[in-house]
Short mmCIF file of C-alpha atoms and ligand atoms in Angstrom, two decimals:
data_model
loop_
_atom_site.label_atom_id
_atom_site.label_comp_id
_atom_site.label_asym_id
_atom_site.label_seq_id
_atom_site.Cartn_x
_atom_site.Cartn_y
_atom_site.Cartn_z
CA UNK A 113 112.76 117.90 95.87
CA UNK A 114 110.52 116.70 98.79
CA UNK A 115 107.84 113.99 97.57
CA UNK A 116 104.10 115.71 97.17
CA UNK A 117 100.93 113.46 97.77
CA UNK A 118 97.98 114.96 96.49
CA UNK A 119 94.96 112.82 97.01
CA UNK A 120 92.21 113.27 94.19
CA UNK A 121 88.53 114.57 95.47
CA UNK A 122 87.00 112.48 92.75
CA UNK A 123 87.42 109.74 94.71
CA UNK A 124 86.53 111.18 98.14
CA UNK A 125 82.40 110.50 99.57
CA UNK A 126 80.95 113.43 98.05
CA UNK A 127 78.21 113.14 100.44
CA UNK A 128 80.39 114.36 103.58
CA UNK A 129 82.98 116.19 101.84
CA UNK A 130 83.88 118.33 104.29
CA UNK A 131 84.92 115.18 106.78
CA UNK A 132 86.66 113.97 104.01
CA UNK A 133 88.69 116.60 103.03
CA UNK A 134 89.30 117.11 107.08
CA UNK A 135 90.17 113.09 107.03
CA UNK A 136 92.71 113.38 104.52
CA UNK A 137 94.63 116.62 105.60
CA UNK A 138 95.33 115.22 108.77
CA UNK A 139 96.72 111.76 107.45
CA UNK A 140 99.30 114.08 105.72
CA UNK A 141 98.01 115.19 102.39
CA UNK A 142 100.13 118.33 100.96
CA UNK A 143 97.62 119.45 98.00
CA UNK A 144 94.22 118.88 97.32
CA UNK A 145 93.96 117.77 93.74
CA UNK A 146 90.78 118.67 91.60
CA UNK A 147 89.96 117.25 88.97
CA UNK A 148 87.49 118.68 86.28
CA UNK A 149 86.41 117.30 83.11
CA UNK A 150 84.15 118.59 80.33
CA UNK A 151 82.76 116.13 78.77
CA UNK A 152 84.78 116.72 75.72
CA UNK A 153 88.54 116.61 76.22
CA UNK A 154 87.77 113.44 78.25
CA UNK A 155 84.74 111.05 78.27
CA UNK A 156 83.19 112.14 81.57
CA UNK A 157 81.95 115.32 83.22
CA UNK A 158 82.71 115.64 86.97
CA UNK A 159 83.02 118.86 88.75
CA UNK A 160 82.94 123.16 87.86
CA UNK A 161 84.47 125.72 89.63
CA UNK A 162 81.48 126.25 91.96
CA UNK A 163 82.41 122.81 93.82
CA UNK A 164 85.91 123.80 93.51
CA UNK A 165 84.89 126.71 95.64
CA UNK A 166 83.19 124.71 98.15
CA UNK A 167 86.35 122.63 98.14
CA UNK A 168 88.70 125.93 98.84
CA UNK A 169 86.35 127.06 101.65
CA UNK A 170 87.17 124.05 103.90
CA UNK A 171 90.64 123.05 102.51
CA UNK A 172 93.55 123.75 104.67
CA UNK A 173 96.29 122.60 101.73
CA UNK A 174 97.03 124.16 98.70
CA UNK A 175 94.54 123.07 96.15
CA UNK A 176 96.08 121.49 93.02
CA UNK A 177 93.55 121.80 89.63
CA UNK A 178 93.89 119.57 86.92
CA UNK A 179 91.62 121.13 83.78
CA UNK A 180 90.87 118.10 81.43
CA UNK A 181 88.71 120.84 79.70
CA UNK A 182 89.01 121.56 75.31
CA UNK A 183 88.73 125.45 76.79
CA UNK A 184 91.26 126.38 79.27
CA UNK A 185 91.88 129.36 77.94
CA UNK A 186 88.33 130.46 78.96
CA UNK A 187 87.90 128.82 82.03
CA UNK A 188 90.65 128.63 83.85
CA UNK A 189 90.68 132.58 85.36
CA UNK A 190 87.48 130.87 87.21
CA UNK A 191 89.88 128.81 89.66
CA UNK A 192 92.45 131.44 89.66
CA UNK A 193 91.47 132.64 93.52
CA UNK A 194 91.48 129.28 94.69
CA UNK A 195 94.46 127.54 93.15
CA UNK A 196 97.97 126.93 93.46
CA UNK A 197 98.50 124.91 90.41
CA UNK A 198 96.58 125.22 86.91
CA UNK A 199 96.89 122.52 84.96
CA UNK A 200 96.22 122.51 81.32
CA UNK A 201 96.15 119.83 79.20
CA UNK A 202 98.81 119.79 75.44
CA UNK A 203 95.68 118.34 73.47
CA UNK A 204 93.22 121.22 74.49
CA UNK A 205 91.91 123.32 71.61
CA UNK A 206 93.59 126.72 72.40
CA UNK A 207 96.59 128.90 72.22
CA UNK A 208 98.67 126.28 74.96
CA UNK A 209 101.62 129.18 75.19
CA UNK A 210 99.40 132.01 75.75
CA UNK A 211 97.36 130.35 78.51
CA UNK A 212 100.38 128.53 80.38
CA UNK A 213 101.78 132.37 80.35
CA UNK A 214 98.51 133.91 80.97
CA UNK A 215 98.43 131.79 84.29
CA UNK A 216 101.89 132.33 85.73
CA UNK A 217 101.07 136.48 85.12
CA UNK A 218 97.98 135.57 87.45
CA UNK A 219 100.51 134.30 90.13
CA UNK A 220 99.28 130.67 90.30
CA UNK A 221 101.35 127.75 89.03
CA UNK A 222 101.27 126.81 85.25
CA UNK A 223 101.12 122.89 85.06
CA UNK A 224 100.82 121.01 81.30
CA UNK A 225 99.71 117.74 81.22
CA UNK A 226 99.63 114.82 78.79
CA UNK A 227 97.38 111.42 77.54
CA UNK A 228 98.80 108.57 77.17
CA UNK A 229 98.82 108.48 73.53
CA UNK A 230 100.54 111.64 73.34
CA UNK A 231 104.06 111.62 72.58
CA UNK A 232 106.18 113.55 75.29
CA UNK A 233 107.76 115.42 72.38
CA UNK A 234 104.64 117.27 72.43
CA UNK A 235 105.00 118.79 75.58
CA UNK A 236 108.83 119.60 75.25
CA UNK A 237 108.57 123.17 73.66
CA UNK A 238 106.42 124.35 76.72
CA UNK A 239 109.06 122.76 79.56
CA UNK A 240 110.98 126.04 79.78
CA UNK A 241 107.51 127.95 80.83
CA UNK A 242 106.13 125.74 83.75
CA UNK A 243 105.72 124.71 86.94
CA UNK A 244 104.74 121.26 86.59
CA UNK A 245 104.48 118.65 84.20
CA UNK A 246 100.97 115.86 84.90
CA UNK A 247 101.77 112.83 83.01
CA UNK A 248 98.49 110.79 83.22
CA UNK A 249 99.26 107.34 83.77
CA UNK A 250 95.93 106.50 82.93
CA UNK A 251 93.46 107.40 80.08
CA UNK A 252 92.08 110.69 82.01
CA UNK A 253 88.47 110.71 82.93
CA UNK A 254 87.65 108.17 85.42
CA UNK A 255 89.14 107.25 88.84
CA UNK A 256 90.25 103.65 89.71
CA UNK A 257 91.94 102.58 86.90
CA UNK A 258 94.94 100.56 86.14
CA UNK A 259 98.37 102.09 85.95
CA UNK A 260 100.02 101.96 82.70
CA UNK A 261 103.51 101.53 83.53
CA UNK A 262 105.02 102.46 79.40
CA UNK A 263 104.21 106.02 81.13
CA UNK A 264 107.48 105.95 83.16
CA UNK A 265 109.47 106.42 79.54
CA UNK A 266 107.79 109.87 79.88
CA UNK A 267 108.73 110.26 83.07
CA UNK A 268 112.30 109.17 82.10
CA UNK A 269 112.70 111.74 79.78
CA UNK A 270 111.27 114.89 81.68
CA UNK A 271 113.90 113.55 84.52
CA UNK A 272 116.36 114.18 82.10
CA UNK A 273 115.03 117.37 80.26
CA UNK A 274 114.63 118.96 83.98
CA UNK A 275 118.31 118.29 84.56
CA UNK A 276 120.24 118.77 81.19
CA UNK A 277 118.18 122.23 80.81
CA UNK A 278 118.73 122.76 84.58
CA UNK A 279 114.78 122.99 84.62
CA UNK A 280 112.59 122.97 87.97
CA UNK A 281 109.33 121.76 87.13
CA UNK A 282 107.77 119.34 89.46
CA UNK A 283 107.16 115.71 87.63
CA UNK A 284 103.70 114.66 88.60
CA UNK A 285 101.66 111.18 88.45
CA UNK A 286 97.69 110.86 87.88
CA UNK A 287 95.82 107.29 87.84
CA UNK A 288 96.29 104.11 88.99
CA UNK A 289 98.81 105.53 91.82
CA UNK A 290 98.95 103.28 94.87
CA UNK A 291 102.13 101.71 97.06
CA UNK A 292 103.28 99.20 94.02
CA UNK A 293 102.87 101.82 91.61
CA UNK A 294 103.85 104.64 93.25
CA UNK A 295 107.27 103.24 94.30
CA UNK A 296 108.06 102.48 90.56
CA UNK A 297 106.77 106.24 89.57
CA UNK A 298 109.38 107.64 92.28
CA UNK A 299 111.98 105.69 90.45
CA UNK A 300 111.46 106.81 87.45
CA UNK A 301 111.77 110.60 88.77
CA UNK A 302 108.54 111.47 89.54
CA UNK A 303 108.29 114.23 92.23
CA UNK A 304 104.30 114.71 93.09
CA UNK A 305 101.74 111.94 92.77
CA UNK A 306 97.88 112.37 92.86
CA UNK A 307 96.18 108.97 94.38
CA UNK A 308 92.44 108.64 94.59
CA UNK A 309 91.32 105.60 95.46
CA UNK A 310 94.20 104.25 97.03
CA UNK A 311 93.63 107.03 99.31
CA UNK A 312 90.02 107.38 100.09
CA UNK A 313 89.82 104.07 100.16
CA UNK A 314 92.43 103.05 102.43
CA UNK A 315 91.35 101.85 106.22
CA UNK A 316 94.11 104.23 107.34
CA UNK A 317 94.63 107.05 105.03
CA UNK A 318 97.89 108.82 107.02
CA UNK A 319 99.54 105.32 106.46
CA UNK A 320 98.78 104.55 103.07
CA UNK A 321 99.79 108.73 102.27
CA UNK A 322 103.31 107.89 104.05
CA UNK A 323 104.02 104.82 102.44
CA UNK A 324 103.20 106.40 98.81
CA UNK A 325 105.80 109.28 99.96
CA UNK A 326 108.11 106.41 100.17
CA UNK A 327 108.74 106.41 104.10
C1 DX5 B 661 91.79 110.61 86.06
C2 DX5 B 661 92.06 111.75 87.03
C3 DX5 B 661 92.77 111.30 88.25
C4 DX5 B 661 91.98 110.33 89.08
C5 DX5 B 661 92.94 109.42 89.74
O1 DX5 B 661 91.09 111.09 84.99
O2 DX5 B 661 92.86 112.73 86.41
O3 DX5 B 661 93.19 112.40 89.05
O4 DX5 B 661 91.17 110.95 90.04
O5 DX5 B 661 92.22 108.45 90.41
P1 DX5 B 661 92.85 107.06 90.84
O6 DX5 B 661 93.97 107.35 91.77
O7 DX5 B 661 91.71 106.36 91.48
O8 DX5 B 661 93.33 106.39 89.58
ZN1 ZN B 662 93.92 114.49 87.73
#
């Protein structure tokens, strides 16, 4: 599986967006990731689907959305159009089966992620119905954080549920993702990493995005 870099707009100058987005497709970005929050699953409010849209109107990459949202189930058919990936999160308050399957029928990508303080045991029954697996290496809701690295046991394991089950689910990283960090997520087996800051607020983005892919 080729490495993915998808660079987080929460951490991108929201006040010239488009040059932004423009800035980091050319130093090599493969997704866009999105991240929106509710104000309830996590303790911060960011973004709706109407930015999202704004987003998708510009982007020339695939545009990944991470939903740290207690609704999924009634939101997410509002980023449908515009997504590759829907990402819901284990802990949400709704029928997690129904909506993971409800969003593959739709012909986007089903992606569950996890806290930190969840147990990856929680996530195992729904590994045989997805695209991608987030594990949040940080507790979700604000950018810049510090990598946790006890993640990487979760990592660990999904590398080894993907191949004893003959799975192919991308393993994806969120927070706290830079060059150091990165490089240790890769070893553990992750596939696709979202970076924000280390990203936007590198002085050259395409080198900083090439050194994460671990060139
Ligand atoms: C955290 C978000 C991340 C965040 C990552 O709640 O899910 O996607 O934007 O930002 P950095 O890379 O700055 O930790
Ligand atoms: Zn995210």
């Amino acid at each position: 599986m080729s490495v993915i870099i998808a660079p987080s707009i929460l951490a991108a100058d929201w006040g010239r967006l488009h040059e932004q987005i423009r800035e980091v497709e050319k130093a090599g970005a493969d997704w866009l990731h999105l991240d929106v929050m509710d104000g309830h699953l996590v303790d911060n409010i960011s973004f709706g689907p109407a930015f999202c849209e704004s987003v998708a109107k510009v982007a020339t990459v695939p545009l990944d959305v991470h939903l740290m949202i207690t609704r999924p189930d009634h939101y997410w058919t509002r980023f449908a159009k515009l997504a590759l990936n829907i990402t819901i999160h284990v802990e949400a308050d709704c029928d997690v089966a129904a909506t993971l399957a409800a969003i593959r029928e739709s012909g986007c990508k089903a992606g569950i992620s996890l806290k930190p303080g969840t147990p990856f045991s929680r996530v195992e029954p729904y590994l045989d119905r997805v695209d991608l697996l987030l594990v949040m290496t940080v507790e979700p809701g604000y950018g810049g954080q510090a990598f946790m690295p006890e993640m990487m046991e979760k990592v660990r394991a999904a590398r080894a549920n993907r191949a004893t089950h003959r799975r192919d689910y991308r393993i994806e990283v969120d927070g706290g993702i830079n060059t150091t960090t990165g490089h240790t997520s890769l070893e553990a087996g992750a596939d696709t990493m979202v970076a924000g800051t280390s990203v936007f607020a590198a002085k050259d983005m395409a080198a900083a995005i090439r050194t994460l892919r671990g060139e």
